[in-house]
Amino acid sequence: MKTDCRVCGGKVREFVDLGRQPTANGFLTPEEAEREFFFRLAVGVCERCAMVQLIEEVPQELRYHGAYRYHASGSAGHRQHFEQNALRFLETELTGPDPFVVEIGCNDGVMLSAIAEAGVRHLGVEPSTNVAELARAKGVNVLTRFFDEGTAADVRAEHGSADVVFGANTICHISHIDSVLRGVDELLSPGGVFVFEEPYLGTIVERTAFDQIYDEHVFYFSVTSVRAMAERFGFELVNAERIPLHGGEIRYTLARAGARVPAPAVGALLADENARRLSEPETLERFRRTVEGVKDELLTVLREVRAEGRSVVGYGAPGKATTVTNYFGIGTDLVPFVVDSTPSKQGLLVPGSHLPVRAPHAFSDPYPDYALLFAWNHAEEIMAKEQEFQDAGGRWILYAPEVRVI
Ligand code: SAH
Ligand code: TYD
Ligand code: ZN
């Protein structure tokens, strides 16, 4: 069992255990389901640097490989967000002669394709070969490798230093985060920035978004813990912006210590985290009890509607659905199948709970009485698209931040 902090070596104190869980994006065939990998999904907080992190972890090769199911371009909202990110970098950071940007975890090229279109030098570092291929098909340069200090040194030797190193929903996935920060130190130009956007502990606690907890999310960042981490590796946290992705994230900007004036938002968010006692054991214990309450309530609702003979379909098969179905014990008796728009998930089973994943047309064929919204962070986009379901009398079941039937 892991008890030392991956950032500072301090003691990690466990506060929640979501039980025996598989890898969240390890969608499988019925034959593969026979020999599935499980681990104990538990989270703790470092008593020294406040970094919230998994207690046990899944080796990275079991999470990222040639059949990685998450495609970043899967939602219109995400495509738009990352295109805007690219434009912002082009306007504000990549303005010198022959700029160079590196993205850690570029996935299917959702961000870098806009950089490539602008003709700017770039490199995606992406170990999952199947999504790396999708990025290449969009004209993106990709190195299929795990980012760490060795990779950083090789990239620098071949391409020179980077003006921007970017990562989205990736930096919190990498357990060797010390090596990542040393690598960025090696790679970044003196005036460059390391920008990363990741799920926010503040949102997870505030919205009871416990389903953000899964094997890939090794760290649950806060402004407090990221600032301490930045300083430890010679950087300074110069900006922290709240963004709406995945239900509420923070975009952190690190620069070399003293190179840039920190934005007022950093101090404001730190003060807010202190006032909320975000990383304190009592707060995290309260979070655990709230999660247990949601579990009881959701199971009661599902059992009631099923006992009345009503049909229920799961909507979306995000990594989050793996945590929820396995922790709550939701099987095909309660939710016979889920629909998801990602072609590579269709026809497979949700890890652990083994709910079959079907294509979206199965949703209206015929409409169920209830839809359990696993992809709740895309609620607006999905509910607008599925207006006919509601018009036909269908009702949505939501469970974050609390159980609601609407
Ligand atoms: N940036 C995209 C994709 C996030 S999914 C988005 O925000 O939607 C996380 C990605 O990080 C996966 O494609 C995975 O293969 C990649 N990844 C995981 N560990 C990595 C590492 N050590 N170095 C680089 N990429 C990594
Ligand atoms: P997402 O919340 O982006 O990811 P994570 O796996 O990190 O929790 O995943 C959303 C899932 O929902 C993804 O598998 C695609 C699916 N989806 C639909 O099926 N229909 C839709 O209209 C949208 C927006 C998403
Ligand atoms: Zn620590």
Coordinates of C-alpha atoms and ligand atoms in Angstrom, one line a residue:
M1 CA 0.0 0.0 0.0
K2 CA 1.2 3.5 -0.9
T3 CA 1.6 5.8 2.0
D4 CA 4.3 8.2 0.9
C5 CA 3.4 11.4 -0.9
R6 CA 4.5 11.2 -4.6
V7 CA 5.4 14.9 -4.5
C8 CA 7.1 15.5 -1.2
G9 CA 7.6 12.1 0.5
G10 CA 5.2 13.1 3.4
K11 CA 2.6 10.8 5.0
V12 CA -0.6 10.3 3.1
R13 CA -3.7 9.9 5.2
E14 CA -6.6 8.0 3.6
F15 CA -10.1 9.5 3.7
V16 CA -12.2 7.6 1.2
D17 CA -12.3 4.0 -0.1
L18 CA -14.4 3.4 -3.2
G19 CA -13.8 -0.3 -3.1
R20 CA -12.5 -2.8 -5.6
Q21 CA -12.4 -1.2 -9.0
P22 CA -11.1 -2.0 -12.5
T23 CA -9.3 0.6 -14.8
A24 CA -12.0 3.1 -15.7
N25 CA -11.4 3.2 -19.4
G26 CA -10.7 -0.5 -19.8
F27 CA -13.9 -1.3 -21.7
L28 CA -13.9 -5.0 -22.6
T29 CA -15.3 -7.8 -24.6
P30 CA -17.2 -10.6 -22.7
E31 CA -14.2 -12.9 -23.1
E32 CA -11.8 -10.3 -21.6
A33 CA -14.2 -9.8 -18.7
E34 CA -13.1 -13.3 -17.4
R35 CA -9.7 -12.0 -16.4
E36 CA -10.2 -8.4 -15.5
F37 CA -7.7 -6.4 -13.4
F38 CA -8.9 -4.9 -10.1
F39 CA -7.3 -2.7 -7.5
R40 CA -8.5 -0.8 -4.4
L41 CA -9.6 2.7 -5.3
A42 CA -8.8 4.8 -2.2
V43 CA -7.7 8.4 -1.8
G44 CA -5.7 10.2 0.8
V45 CA -4.3 13.6 1.6
C46 CA -0.6 14.4 2.3
E47 CA -0.2 15.7 5.8
R48 CA 2.8 17.8 4.7
C49 CA 2.0 19.4 1.2
A50 CA -1.8 18.8 1.1
M51 CA -1.6 16.9 -2.2
V52 CA -4.7 14.6 -2.5
Q53 CA -3.8 11.4 -4.3
L54 CA -4.6 7.7 -4.8
I55 CA -3.4 5.3 -2.2
E56 CA -2.8 2.4 -4.7
E57 CA -2.1 2.8 -8.4
V58 CA -2.5 0.9 -11.6
P59 CA 0.8 0.6 -13.7
Q60 CA 0.7 3.2 -16.5
E61 CA 1.1 0.5 -19.2
L62 CA -2.3 -1.0 -18.1
R63 CA -3.9 2.4 -18.5
Y64 CA -2.3 3.8 -21.7
H65 CA -1.7 1.5 -24.6
G66 CA -2.8 0.8 -28.2
A67 CA -6.5 0.5 -27.2
Y68 CA -7.1 3.7 -25.1
R69 CA -10.8 4.4 -25.3
Y70 CA -11.0 8.1 -24.4
H71 CA -11.2 10.3 -27.5
A72 CA -10.8 14.0 -26.5
S73 CA -12.7 15.2 -29.6
G74 CA -15.8 13.3 -28.5
S75 CA -17.9 16.3 -27.5
A76 CA -18.5 19.6 -29.4
G77 CA -17.9 21.5 -26.1
H78 CA -14.4 20.0 -25.8
R79 CA -13.5 20.6 -29.4
Q80 CA -14.5 24.3 -29.0
H81 CA -12.6 24.7 -25.7
F82 CA -9.3 23.3 -27.0
E83 CA -9.5 25.2 -30.2
Q84 CA -9.9 28.4 -28.1
N85 CA -6.9 27.3 -26.0
A86 CA -4.8 27.0 -29.1
L87 CA -5.8 30.4 -30.4
R88 CA -5.0 31.9 -27.0
F89 CA -1.6 30.4 -27.0
L90 CA -1.0 31.6 -30.6
E91 CA -2.0 35.2 -29.6
T92 CA -0.3 35.5 -26.3
E93 CA 2.6 33.1 -25.9
L94 CA 3.7 31.9 -29.3
T95 CA 4.5 35.3 -30.8
G96 CA 8.3 35.2 -30.9
P97 CA 10.3 34.0 -33.9
D98 CA 9.8 30.2 -34.6
P99 CA 8.0 29.4 -31.4
F100 CA 7.6 25.7 -30.2
V101 CA 4.9 24.1 -28.2
V102 CA 4.8 20.7 -26.6
E103 CA 1.6 19.0 -25.4
I104 CA 1.9 16.2 -22.9
G105 CA -1.0 13.8 -23.6
C106 CA -2.2 15.3 -26.9
N107 CA -4.6 12.4 -27.3
D108 CA -6.4 12.6 -30.7
G109 CA -4.9 16.1 -31.5
V110 CA -8.0 18.1 -30.3
M111 CA -5.7 21.1 -29.3
L112 CA -2.6 20.6 -31.4
S113 CA -4.5 20.3 -34.7
A114 CA -5.3 24.0 -34.5
I115 CA -1.6 24.8 -33.8
A116 CA -0.6 22.6 -36.8
E117 CA -3.1 24.5 -39.0
A118 CA -1.5 27.8 -38.0
G119 CA 1.9 26.4 -39.1
V120 CA 3.5 26.6 -35.7
R121 CA 6.2 24.1 -34.6
H122 CA 4.7 21.6 -32.1
L123 CA 5.1 18.2 -30.7
G124 CA 2.5 16.0 -28.9
V125 CA 3.9 13.4 -26.5
E126 CA 1.3 10.6 -26.4
P127 CA 1.9 7.0 -25.3
S128 CA -1.5 5.6 -26.4
T129 CA -0.7 4.7 -30.0
N130 CA -4.3 4.4 -31.2
V131 CA -5.2 8.0 -30.3
A132 CA -1.7 9.2 -31.4
E133 CA -2.6 7.9 -34.9
L134 CA -5.8 9.9 -34.9
A135 CA -3.8 13.0 -34.1
R136 CA -1.3 12.3 -36.9
A137 CA -4.2 12.0 -39.4
K138 CA -5.0 15.6 -38.5
G139 CA -1.5 16.7 -39.4
V140 CA -0.1 16.7 -35.8
N141 CA 3.5 15.7 -35.0
V142 CA 3.4 13.0 -32.3
L143 CA 6.1 11.2 -30.3
T144 CA 4.5 8.0 -28.9
R145 CA 6.2 7.9 -25.5
F146 CA 5.4 8.5 -21.9
F147 CA 6.6 12.0 -20.8
D148 CA 9.2 12.1 -18.1
E149 CA 12.6 13.7 -17.6
G150 CA 14.3 11.4 -20.1
T151 CA 11.7 12.2 -22.8
A152 CA 12.0 15.9 -22.1
A153 CA 15.8 15.7 -22.5
D154 CA 15.4 14.0 -25.9
V155 CA 12.8 16.4 -27.1
R156 CA 15.0 19.3 -26.1
A157 CA 18.0 17.8 -27.8
E158 CA 16.1 17.4 -31.1
H159 CA 13.8 20.4 -31.2
G160 CA 15.2 23.0 -28.7
S161 CA 13.4 24.5 -25.8
A162 CA 9.6 25.0 -25.7
D163 CA 7.8 28.3 -25.2
V164 CA 4.7 26.5 -23.9
V165 CA 4.4 23.1 -22.4
F166 CA 0.7 22.2 -22.1
G167 CA -1.3 19.3 -20.6
A168 CA -5.0 18.9 -20.1
N169 CA -6.5 16.1 -18.0
T170 CA -3.1 14.4 -18.2
I171 CA -0.7 15.9 -15.6
C172 CA -2.9 14.6 -12.8
H173 CA -2.7 11.1 -14.4
I174 CA 1.0 10.8 -14.2
S175 CA 2.2 9.2 -10.9
H176 CA 5.9 10.1 -11.6
I177 CA 5.0 13.7 -11.3
D178 CA 8.4 14.6 -9.9
S179 CA 10.0 13.4 -13.1
V180 CA 7.5 15.4 -15.1
L181 CA 8.3 18.6 -13.3
R182 CA 12.1 18.0 -13.7
G183 CA 11.4 17.3 -17.4
V184 CA 9.5 20.6 -17.8
D185 CA 12.4 22.3 -16.1
E186 CA 14.7 20.8 -18.7
L187 CA 12.5 21.6 -21.6
L188 CA 11.0 25.1 -21.0
S189 CA 12.6 28.2 -22.3
P190 CA 13.6 30.8 -19.6
G191 CA 10.4 32.9 -20.3
G192 CA 8.2 30.0 -21.1
V193 CA 5.1 28.7 -19.3
F194 CA 3.8 25.3 -18.2
V195 CA 0.0 25.4 -18.5
F196 CA -2.2 22.5 -17.3
E197 CA -5.9 22.1 -16.9
E198 CA -7.1 19.4 -14.4
P199 CA -10.1 18.4 -12.3
Y200 CA -10.3 20.6 -9.2
L201 CA -10.5 19.1 -5.7
G202 CA -12.6 22.2 -4.8
T203 CA -15.3 21.2 -7.3
I204 CA -15.1 17.5 -6.5
V205 CA -15.8 18.3 -2.8
E206 CA -18.4 21.0 -3.5
R207 CA -20.3 19.1 -6.1
T208 CA -19.8 15.7 -4.6
A209 CA -18.2 14.7 -7.9
F210 CA -16.8 11.5 -6.4
D211 CA -17.0 9.9 -9.9
Q212 CA -14.0 11.9 -10.9
I213 CA -12.1 9.5 -8.7
Y214 CA -10.7 6.6 -10.8
D215 CA -7.4 4.9 -11.5
E216 CA -6.3 7.5 -14.1
H217 CA -6.7 10.4 -11.8
V218 CA -3.7 9.8 -9.5
F219 CA -3.8 13.4 -8.2
Y220 CA -6.7 15.7 -7.2
F221 CA -5.1 19.1 -7.4
S222 CA -5.9 22.2 -5.4
V223 CA -4.3 25.7 -5.7
T224 CA -2.7 25.0 -2.4
S225 CA -1.1 21.7 -3.4
V226 CA -0.1 22.9 -6.9
R227 CA 1.6 26.0 -5.5
A228 CA 3.6 23.9 -3.0
M229 CA 4.6 21.5 -5.8
A230 CA 5.6 24.3 -8.2
E231 CA 7.9 25.8 -5.6
R232 CA 9.5 22.5 -4.8
F233 CA 10.7 22.3 -8.4
G234 CA 11.8 25.9 -8.9
F235 CA 8.6 27.2 -10.5
E236 CA 6.0 29.7 -9.4
L237 CA 2.3 29.4 -9.8
V238 CA 1.4 32.7 -11.7
N239 CA -2.2 32.0 -12.6
A240 CA -5.1 29.8 -11.7
E241 CA -8.3 30.1 -13.7
R242 CA -11.5 28.2 -13.1
I243 CA -12.9 26.7 -16.3
P244 CA -16.1 24.7 -16.8
L245 CA -14.7 21.5 -18.4
H246 CA -15.5 18.2 -16.7
G247 CA -17.9 19.9 -14.3
G248 CA -15.3 22.4 -13.1
E249 CA -11.5 22.5 -13.5
I250 CA -8.6 24.8 -12.9
R251 CA -6.1 25.9 -15.5
Y252 CA -2.8 26.4 -13.7
T253 CA 0.1 28.5 -15.2
L254 CA 3.6 27.9 -13.9
A255 CA 6.6 30.1 -14.8
R256 CA 10.1 30.0 -13.6
A257 CA 10.4 31.5 -10.2
G258 CA 10.4 35.3 -10.4
A259 CA 9.9 35.4 -14.2
R260 CA 6.3 36.6 -14.1
V261 CA 4.1 38.6 -11.8
P262 CA 1.4 36.3 -10.3
A263 CA -2.2 37.2 -11.2
P264 CA -4.5 38.2 -8.2
A265 CA -6.6 35.1 -8.9
V266 CA -3.9 32.9 -7.3
G267 CA -4.1 34.6 -3.9
A268 CA -7.9 34.8 -4.1
L269 CA -8.3 31.1 -4.7
L270 CA -5.8 30.3 -2.0
A271 CA -7.7 32.4 0.5
D272 CA -10.9 30.7 -0.6
E273 CA -9.4 27.2 -0.1
N274 CA -8.2 28.2 3.3
A275 CA -11.6 29.7 4.3
R276 CA -13.3 26.4 3.2
R277 CA -10.6 24.3 4.9
L278 CA -10.5 22.4 1.7
S279 CA -7.6 20.1 2.5
E280 CA -8.5 19.5 6.1
P281 CA -9.3 16.0 7.3
E282 CA -12.8 17.0 8.6
T283 CA -13.8 18.5 5.2
L284 CA -12.6 15.3 3.4
E285 CA -14.3 13.1 5.9
R286 CA -17.5 15.0 5.4
F287 CA -17.1 14.5 1.7
R288 CA -16.9 10.8 2.2
R289 CA -20.1 10.7 4.3
T290 CA -21.9 12.8 1.6
V291 CA -20.8 10.2 -1.1
E292 CA -22.2 7.4 1.0
G293 CA -25.5 9.3 1.3
V294 CA -25.7 9.7 -2.5
K295 CA -25.1 5.9 -2.9
D296 CA -28.0 5.0 -0.6
E297 CA -30.4 7.5 -2.3
L298 CA -29.5 6.6 -5.9
L299 CA -29.9 2.8 -5.2
T300 CA -33.3 3.5 -3.6
V301 CA -34.5 5.4 -6.6
L302 CA -33.2 2.8 -9.1
R303 CA -34.7 -0.1 -7.1
E304 CA -38.1 1.7 -6.8
V305 CA -38.5 2.5 -10.5
R306 CA -37.3 -1.0 -11.5
A307 CA -39.8 -2.5 -9.0
E308 CA -42.5 -0.5 -10.7
G309 CA -41.5 -2.2 -14.0
R310 CA -40.1 1.0 -15.5
S311 CA -37.1 0.9 -18.0
V312 CA -33.8 2.6 -17.2
V313 CA -30.9 3.3 -19.6
G314 CA -27.6 4.7 -18.7
Y315 CA -26.6 7.8 -20.8
G316 CA -22.9 8.1 -21.6
A317 CA -20.1 5.7 -20.6
P318 CA -17.4 8.1 -19.3
G319 CA -14.7 6.8 -17.0
K320 CA -16.9 8.2 -14.3
A321 CA -19.5 5.5 -15.0
T322 CA -17.0 2.9 -14.0
T323 CA -16.5 4.4 -10.5
V324 CA -20.3 4.9 -10.0
T325 CA -21.5 1.5 -11.1
N326 CA -18.8 -0.5 -9.3
Y327 CA -18.9 1.5 -6.1
F328 CA -22.7 1.5 -6.0
G329 CA -23.0 -2.1 -7.3
I330 CA -25.2 -1.1 -10.3
G331 CA -25.5 -4.1 -12.6
T332 CA -27.7 -5.0 -15.5
D333 CA -30.6 -5.8 -13.2
L334 CA -30.9 -2.0 -12.5
V335 CA -29.5 -0.6 -15.7
P336 CA -29.6 -3.1 -18.6
F337 CA -27.3 -1.1 -20.9
V338 CA -25.8 2.3 -21.5
V339 CA -25.5 4.3 -24.7
D340 CA -22.4 6.2 -25.8
S341 CA -21.4 8.1 -28.9
T342 CA -17.7 6.9 -28.8
P343 CA -17.5 4.2 -31.6
S344 CA -14.6 2.4 -29.9
K345 CA -16.7 1.8 -26.7
Q346 CA -19.8 0.5 -28.4
G347 CA -20.3 -3.3 -28.3
L348 CA -18.0 -3.5 -25.3
L349 CA -18.8 -3.7 -21.5
V350 CA -18.3 -1.1 -18.9
P351 CA -15.3 -2.2 -16.8
G352 CA -16.2 -4.2 -13.6
S353 CA -20.0 -3.7 -13.7
H354 CA -20.2 -5.1 -17.3
L355 CA -23.1 -3.0 -18.4
P356 CA -23.2 -3.3 -22.2
V357 CA -22.4 -0.1 -24.2
R358 CA -24.6 0.5 -27.2
A359 CA -24.7 3.1 -29.9
P360 CA -26.8 6.2 -29.3
H361 CA -29.7 5.0 -31.6
A362 CA -30.5 2.3 -29.1
F363 CA -31.7 5.1 -26.8
S364 CA -34.7 5.9 -28.9
D365 CA -35.5 2.4 -29.9
P366 CA -37.9 2.8 -27.9
Y367 CA -37.1 5.6 -25.4
P368 CA -36.8 4.3 -21.8
D369 CA -38.8 5.7 -19.0
Y370 CA -35.7 6.9 -17.2
A371 CA -32.2 7.8 -18.3
L372 CA -29.4 7.8 -15.7
L373 CA -27.0 10.5 -16.8
F374 CA -23.5 9.3 -16.3
A375 CA -22.0 12.0 -18.6
W376 CA -23.5 14.7 -16.3
N377 CA -20.7 17.2 -17.2
H378 CA -22.2 17.3 -20.7
A379 CA -25.8 17.7 -19.4
E380 CA -26.7 20.8 -21.3
E381 CA -25.4 19.4 -24.7
I382 CA -27.0 16.0 -24.1
M383 CA -30.4 17.2 -22.8
A384 CA -30.7 19.7 -25.7
K385 CA -29.9 16.9 -28.2
E386 CA -32.4 14.5 -26.5
Q387 CA -35.3 16.9 -26.1
E388 CA -37.6 14.4 -27.8
F389 CA -37.0 11.9 -25.0
Q390 CA -38.3 14.4 -22.5
D391 CA -41.1 15.4 -24.8
A392 CA -42.1 11.8 -24.9
G393 CA -42.4 11.8 -21.1
G394 CA -38.9 10.4 -20.3
R395 CA -37.1 11.6 -17.2
W396 CA -33.5 12.1 -16.3
I397 CA -31.9 10.8 -13.1
L398 CA -28.9 12.8 -11.9
Y399 CA -26.7 12.0 -8.9
A400 CA -24.2 14.9 -8.7
P401 CA -24.2 17.0 -6.7
E402 CA -27.3 15.2 -5.3
V403 CA -29.9 12.7 -6.5
R404 CA -32.6 14.4 -8.6
V405 CA -35.2 13.1 -11.1
I406 CA -36.2 15.7 -13.6
Ligands
SAH1 N1 -5.7 16.3 -23.4 C1 -6.9 15.5 -23.7 C2 -6.7 14.0 -23.4 C3 -6.7 13.7 -22.0 S1 -6.7 11.9 -21.7 C4 -8.1 16.1 -23.1 O1 -8.0 17.0 -22.2 O2 -9.2 15.7 -23.4 C5 -5.1 11.7 -21.0 C6 -4.1 11.4 -22.1 O3 -2.8 11.4 -21.5 C7 -4.2 10.0 -22.7 O4 -4.3 10.2 -24.1 C8 -3.0 9.3 -22.3 O5 -2.5 8.4 -23.2 C9 -2.0 10.4 -22.0 N2 -0.9 10.1 -21.1 C10 -0.9 9.4 -20.0 N3 0.3 9.3 -19.3 C11 1.1 10.1 -20.1 C12 2.5 10.5 -20.0 N4 3.2 10.0 -19.0 N5 3.0 11.3 -20.9 C13 2.2 11.7 -21.9 N6 0.9 11.4 -22.1 C14 0.3 10.6 -21.2
TYD2 P1 -16.2 12.6 -20.5 O1 -17.0 13.1 -19.4 O2 -15.7 13.6 -21.5 O3 -15.0 11.8 -20.0 P2 -14.4 11.0 -18.8 O4 -14.2 9.6 -19.4 O5 -13.1 11.7 -18.6 O6 -15.3 10.9 -17.6 O7 -16.9 11.5 -21.3 C1 -18.2 11.7 -21.8 C2 -18.7 10.4 -22.4 O8 -20.0 10.7 -22.9 C3 -17.9 10.0 -23.6 O9 -17.7 8.6 -23.6 C4 -18.8 10.4 -24.8 C5 -20.2 10.4 -24.2 N1 -21.1 11.3 -24.8 C6 -22.3 10.8 -25.5 O10 -22.5 9.6 -25.5 N2 -23.2 11.7 -26.1 C7 -22.9 13.0 -26.0 O11 -23.8 13.8 -26.6 C8 -21.8 13.5 -25.3 C9 -21.6 15.0 -25.3 C10 -20.9 12.6 -24.8
ZN3 ZN 3.2 15.8 0.0

